[in-house]
Tab-separated table of C-alpha atoms and ligand atoms in Angstrom:
chain	number	residue	atom	x	y	z
A	1	UNK	CA	-76.742	-18.885	179.903
A	2	UNK	CA	-74.031	-16.238	179.598
A	3	UNK	CA	-74.893	-13.630	176.978
A	4	UNK	CA	-72.310	-13.929	174.186
A	5	UNK	CA	-72.470	-10.154	173.753
A	6	UNK	CA	-71.056	-9.735	177.268
A	7	UNK	CA	-67.638	-10.750	176.032
A	8	UNK	CA	-67.730	-7.728	173.712
A	9	UNK	CA	-68.747	-5.215	176.356
A	10	UNK	CA	-65.924	-3.937	178.587
A	11	UNK	CA	-66.447	-3.618	182.361
A	12	UNK	CA	-68.740	-0.765	183.418
A	13	UNK	CA	-70.112	-0.209	179.889
A	14	UNK	CA	-73.692	-0.528	178.590
A	15	UNK	CA	-74.858	-0.945	175.006
A	16	UNK	CA	-76.676	1.735	173.037
A	17	UNK	CA	-78.423	1.428	169.684
A	18	UNK	CA	-78.312	5.096	168.781
A	19	UNK	CA	-75.081	6.933	168.049
A	20	UNK	CA	-74.551	9.642	170.677
A	21	UNK	CA	-72.792	12.855	169.620
A	22	UNK	CA	-70.185	13.991	172.101
A	23	UNK	CA	-67.443	16.590	172.005
A	24	UNK	CA	-66.033	19.590	173.801
A	25	UNK	CA	-67.076	22.900	172.257
A	26	UNK	CA	-69.100	23.250	169.082
A	27	UNK	CA	-69.372	21.177	165.919
A	28	UNK	CA	-66.609	22.062	163.460
A	29	UNK	CA	-67.664	22.561	159.869
A	30	UNK	CA	-64.807	21.601	157.593
A	31	UNK	CA	-65.290	21.503	153.852
A	32	UNK	CA	-63.817	18.472	152.073
A	33	UNK	CA	-62.134	20.846	149.654
A	34	UNK	CA	-60.327	22.568	152.523
A	35	UNK	CA	-59.534	19.471	154.561
A	36	UNK	CA	-55.858	18.651	155.094
A	37	UNK	CA	-53.957	16.262	157.321
A	38	UNK	CA	-50.566	17.538	158.434
A	39	UNK	CA	-47.861	15.079	159.450
A	40	UNK	CA	-45.330	16.878	161.611
A	41	UNK	CA	-42.656	16.423	164.239
A	42	UNK	CA	-40.346	13.407	164.045
A	43	UNK	CA	-41.437	12.190	160.617
A	44	UNK	CA	-39.918	12.585	157.156
A	45	UNK	CA	-40.963	14.028	154.889
A	46	UNK	CA	-43.253	16.424	156.710
A	47	UNK	CA	-46.368	16.500	154.595
A	48	UNK	CA	-49.928	17.585	154.158
A	49	UNK	CA	-52.398	15.193	152.617
A	50	UNK	CA	-55.569	16.604	151.107
A	51	UNK	CA	-58.911	14.859	150.706
A	52	UNK	CA	-58.272	13.764	147.105
A	53	UNK	CA	-54.918	12.268	148.115
A	54	UNK	CA	-56.574	10.429	151.012
A	55	UNK	CA	-59.230	8.985	148.689
A	56	UNK	CA	-56.504	7.830	146.306
A	57	UNK	CA	-54.926	5.640	149.004
A	58	UNK	CA	-56.011	2.001	149.427
A	59	UNK	CA	-59.216	1.994	151.475
A	60	UNK	CA	-60.298	-0.379	154.224
A	61	UNK	CA	-63.857	-1.231	155.253
A	62	UNK	CA	-64.038	-2.157	158.874
A	63	UNK	CA	-66.631	-3.051	161.480
A	64	UNK	CA	-65.629	-2.077	165.012
A	65	UNK	CA	-67.078	-1.806	168.499
A	66	UNK	CA	-66.660	1.588	170.145
A	67	UNK	CA	-66.580	2.403	173.850
A	68	UNK	CA	-67.045	5.895	175.264
A	69	UNK	CA	-65.645	6.617	178.709
A	70	UNK	CA	-69.068	8.031	179.704
A	71	UNK	CA	-70.115	4.301	179.684
A	72	UNK	CA	-71.906	3.840	176.368
A	73	UNK	CA	-70.661	1.225	173.939
A	74	UNK	CA	-71.886	0.635	170.402
A	75	UNK	CA	-71.246	-2.637	168.599
A	76	UNK	CA	-70.601	-3.155	164.898
A	77	UNK	CA	-69.993	0.400	163.735
A	78	UNK	CA	-69.063	0.378	160.067
A	79	UNK	CA	-66.272	2.658	158.833
A	80	UNK	CA	-64.390	3.215	155.612
A	81	UNK	CA	-61.049	4.935	155.485
A	82	UNK	CA	-57.324	4.454	155.270
A	83	UNK	CA	-55.376	2.559	157.899
A	84	UNK	CA	-52.872	4.882	159.549
A	85	UNK	CA	-50.390	2.079	159.057
A	86	UNK	CA	-50.972	2.195	155.273
A	87	UNK	CA	-50.992	5.968	155.162
A	88	UNK	CA	-47.602	6.101	156.850
A	89	UNK	CA	-46.019	3.522	154.598
A	90	UNK	CA	-44.287	6.174	152.511
A	91	UNK	CA	-43.040	8.118	155.505
A	92	UNK	CA	-40.227	7.454	157.923
A	93	UNK	CA	-40.895	7.877	161.599
A	94	UNK	CA	-37.744	8.820	163.507
A	95	UNK	CA	-36.827	5.979	165.897
A	96	UNK	CA	-36.809	8.562	168.708
A	97	UNK	CA	-40.525	9.119	168.215
A	98	UNK	CA	-42.532	7.118	170.755
A	99	UNK	CA	-45.730	9.139	171.007
A	100	UNK	CA	-47.993	11.296	168.952
A	101	UNK	CA	-50.323	14.206	169.455
A	102	UNK	CA	-53.453	13.983	167.352
A	103	UNK	CA	-54.735	17.438	166.400
A	104	UNK	CA	-58.328	18.322	165.597
A	105	UNK	CA	-59.721	21.436	163.957
A	106	UNK	CA	-60.505	23.949	166.676
A	107	UNK	CA	-57.435	23.076	168.742
A	108	UNK	CA	-58.631	19.910	170.511
A	109	UNK	CA	-55.928	17.247	170.929
A	110	UNK	CA	-55.429	13.735	172.216
A	111	UNK	CA	-52.286	11.659	172.689
A	112	UNK	CA	-51.400	8.110	171.706
A	113	UNK	CA	-48.322	5.899	171.886
A	114	UNK	CA	-47.147	5.296	168.306
A	115	UNK	CA	-47.559	1.547	168.720
A	116	UNK	CA	-51.300	2.123	169.329
A	117	UNK	CA	-51.554	4.499	166.367
A	118	UNK	CA	-50.056	1.828	164.113
A	119	UNK	CA	-52.365	-1.018	165.147
A	120	UNK	CA	-54.113	-2.678	162.250
A	121	UNK	CA	-57.580	-1.304	163.069
A	122	UNK	CA	-56.735	2.386	163.432
A	123	UNK	CA	-58.376	4.284	160.585
A	124	UNK	CA	-58.349	7.748	159.132
A	125	UNK	CA	-62.037	7.403	158.344
A	126	UNK	CA	-64.210	9.307	155.888
A	127	UNK	CA	-67.369	7.146	155.748
A	128	UNK	CA	-69.652	5.874	158.475
A	129	UNK	CA	-72.269	3.258	157.630
A	130	UNK	CA	-71.762	3.738	153.909
A	131	UNK	CA	-72.131	7.515	153.904
A	132	UNK	CA	-69.783	10.462	154.338
A	133	UNK	CA	-69.166	11.081	158.050
A	134	UNK	CA	-71.422	13.938	159.153
A	135	UNK	CA	-69.993	17.069	160.757
A	136	UNK	CA	-71.618	16.026	164.079
A	137	UNK	CA	-69.609	12.805	164.051
A	138	UNK	CA	-66.343	14.467	163.050
A	139	UNK	CA	-66.505	14.536	159.279
A	140	UNK	CA	-65.228	14.931	156.724
A	141	UNK	CA	-62.402	12.935	158.304
A	142	UNK	CA	-61.931	11.555	161.795
A	143	UNK	CA	-59.637	9.094	163.469
A	144	UNK	CA	-61.084	5.763	164.651
A	145	UNK	CA	-59.109	3.954	167.367
A	146	UNK	CA	-61.429	1.095	168.361
A	147	UNK	CA	-59.230	-0.513	171.008
A	148	UNK	CA	-59.164	2.548	173.246
A	149	UNK	CA	-61.928	4.664	174.760
A	150	UNK	CA	-63.598	6.618	172.009
A	151	UNK	CA	-62.193	9.993	173.084
A	152	UNK	CA	-58.940	8.944	171.367
A	153	UNK	CA	-60.873	8.913	168.075
A	154	UNK	CA	-60.366	12.560	167.176
A	155	UNK	CA	-63.183	14.167	165.227
A	156	UNK	CA	-62.309	16.760	162.531
A	157	UNK	CA	-58.829	15.286	162.277
A	158	UNK	CA	-56.232	17.720	160.977
A	159	UNK	CA	-52.817	16.606	162.167
A	160	UNK	CA	-50.629	13.905	163.630
A	161	UNK	CA	-47.488	15.127	165.341
A	162	UNK	CA	-44.765	12.633	166.217
A	163	UNK	CA	-42.909	13.278	169.464
A	164	UNK	CA	-40.215	11.684	171.590
A	165	UNK	CA	-41.900	12.588	174.872
A	166	UNK	CA	-45.516	12.021	175.755
A	167	UNK	CA	-47.518	15.268	175.542
A	168	UNK	CA	-50.953	14.933	177.091
A	169	UNK	CA	-54.032	15.957	175.129
A	170	UNK	CA	-57.157	17.894	176.075
A	171	UNK	CA	-58.886	15.270	178.253
A	172	UNK	CA	-55.683	13.594	179.398
A	173	UNK	CA	-54.493	16.899	180.904
A	174	UNK	CA	-57.595	17.152	183.082
A	175	UNK	CA	-57.251	13.660	184.504
A	176	UNK	CA	-58.362	11.154	181.906
A	177	UNK	CA	-56.067	8.201	181.484
A	178	UNK	CA	-53.002	8.678	179.295
A	179	UNK	CA	-53.776	5.415	177.437
A	180	UNK	CA	-57.478	4.617	178.033
A	181	UNK	CA	-57.847	0.866	177.502
A	182	UNK	CA	-61.555	0.069	178.110
A	183	UNK	CA	-60.823	-3.588	178.899
A	184	UNK	CA	-58.606	-2.483	181.790
A	185	UNK	CA	-61.101	0.265	182.673
A	186	UNK	CA	-58.415	2.942	182.344
A	187	UNK	CA	-60.829	5.867	182.638
A	188	UNK	CA	-58.855	8.259	184.831
A	189	UNK	CA	-55.210	8.516	185.788
B	201	MTE	N1	-62.139	16.971	168.008
B	201	MTE	C1	-62.724	16.248	168.976
B	201	MTE	N2	-62.760	14.917	168.860
B	201	MTE	C2	-63.350	14.167	169.806
B	201	MTE	C3	-63.911	14.763	170.963
B	201	MTE	C4	-63.838	16.178	171.078
B	201	MTE	O1	-64.275	16.778	172.059
B	201	MTE	N3	-63.240	16.880	170.051
B	201	MTE	N4	-64.518	13.977	171.918
B	201	MTE	C5	-64.202	12.548	171.913
B	201	MTE	C6	-65.162	11.781	172.687
B	201	MTE	S1	-65.110	11.945	174.373
B	201	MTE	C7	-65.994	10.854	172.116
B	201	MTE	S2	-66.943	9.798	173.027
B	201	MTE	C8	-66.117	10.770	170.638
B	201	MTE	C9	-67.570	10.928	170.263
B	201	MTE	O2	-67.729	10.771	168.884
B	201	MTE	P1	-69.204	10.841	168.308
B	201	MTE	O3	-69.737	12.207	168.627
B	201	MTE	O4	-69.070	10.583	166.848
B	201	MTE	O5	-69.988	9.776	169.020
B	201	MTE	O6	-65.354	11.746	169.976
B	201	MTE	C10	-64.083	11.956	170.521
B	201	MTE	N5	-63.381	12.828	169.641
B	202	MO	MO1	-66.256	10.009	175.160
């Protein structure tokens, strides 16, 4: 009998029950009161959104599977946050913008095509499993991009910069795949 879970586990991945903590450098400690998301580059108006403003936006509860390039996958992770798509509703992205650079506190970055950023399940998340996201897991606010390897899900999110050209992020510059689709096993470029 084929295991029905297999269809949810991308090639080369194995399931874990715990929630590993993984990042370059040290854990960033960002106070909710100081947290801000800056929208910059080819977007109007340029803006900063603080934590209260984020909480005031329509929230989404979502259950997603996540897949780290180091081969662990975790099924049914529960997040609450604001869809990027909803957050950007009151902003205009310049038609020349095709990519974005996602900025994290501490200088870490990752890159995404805008069409991936705007998928329905991409969240600016502030709760994990019914509780505020811990600092270890990127709180107070992280990005969650379930359809790509989990390194695209920037912890300690602080900015989204819209660009015409693709600008590679921290891991992408050292050889990780520019897109990182786990179903196509796009680990390295
Ligand atoms: N700011 C930041 N975000 C990051 C990373 C990082 O090094 N810095 N690592 C990524 C990687 S490789 C993974 S697998 C996930 C891990 O998230 P977790 O620690 O909550 O499991 O965060 C991603 N987001
Ligand atoms: Mo990862």
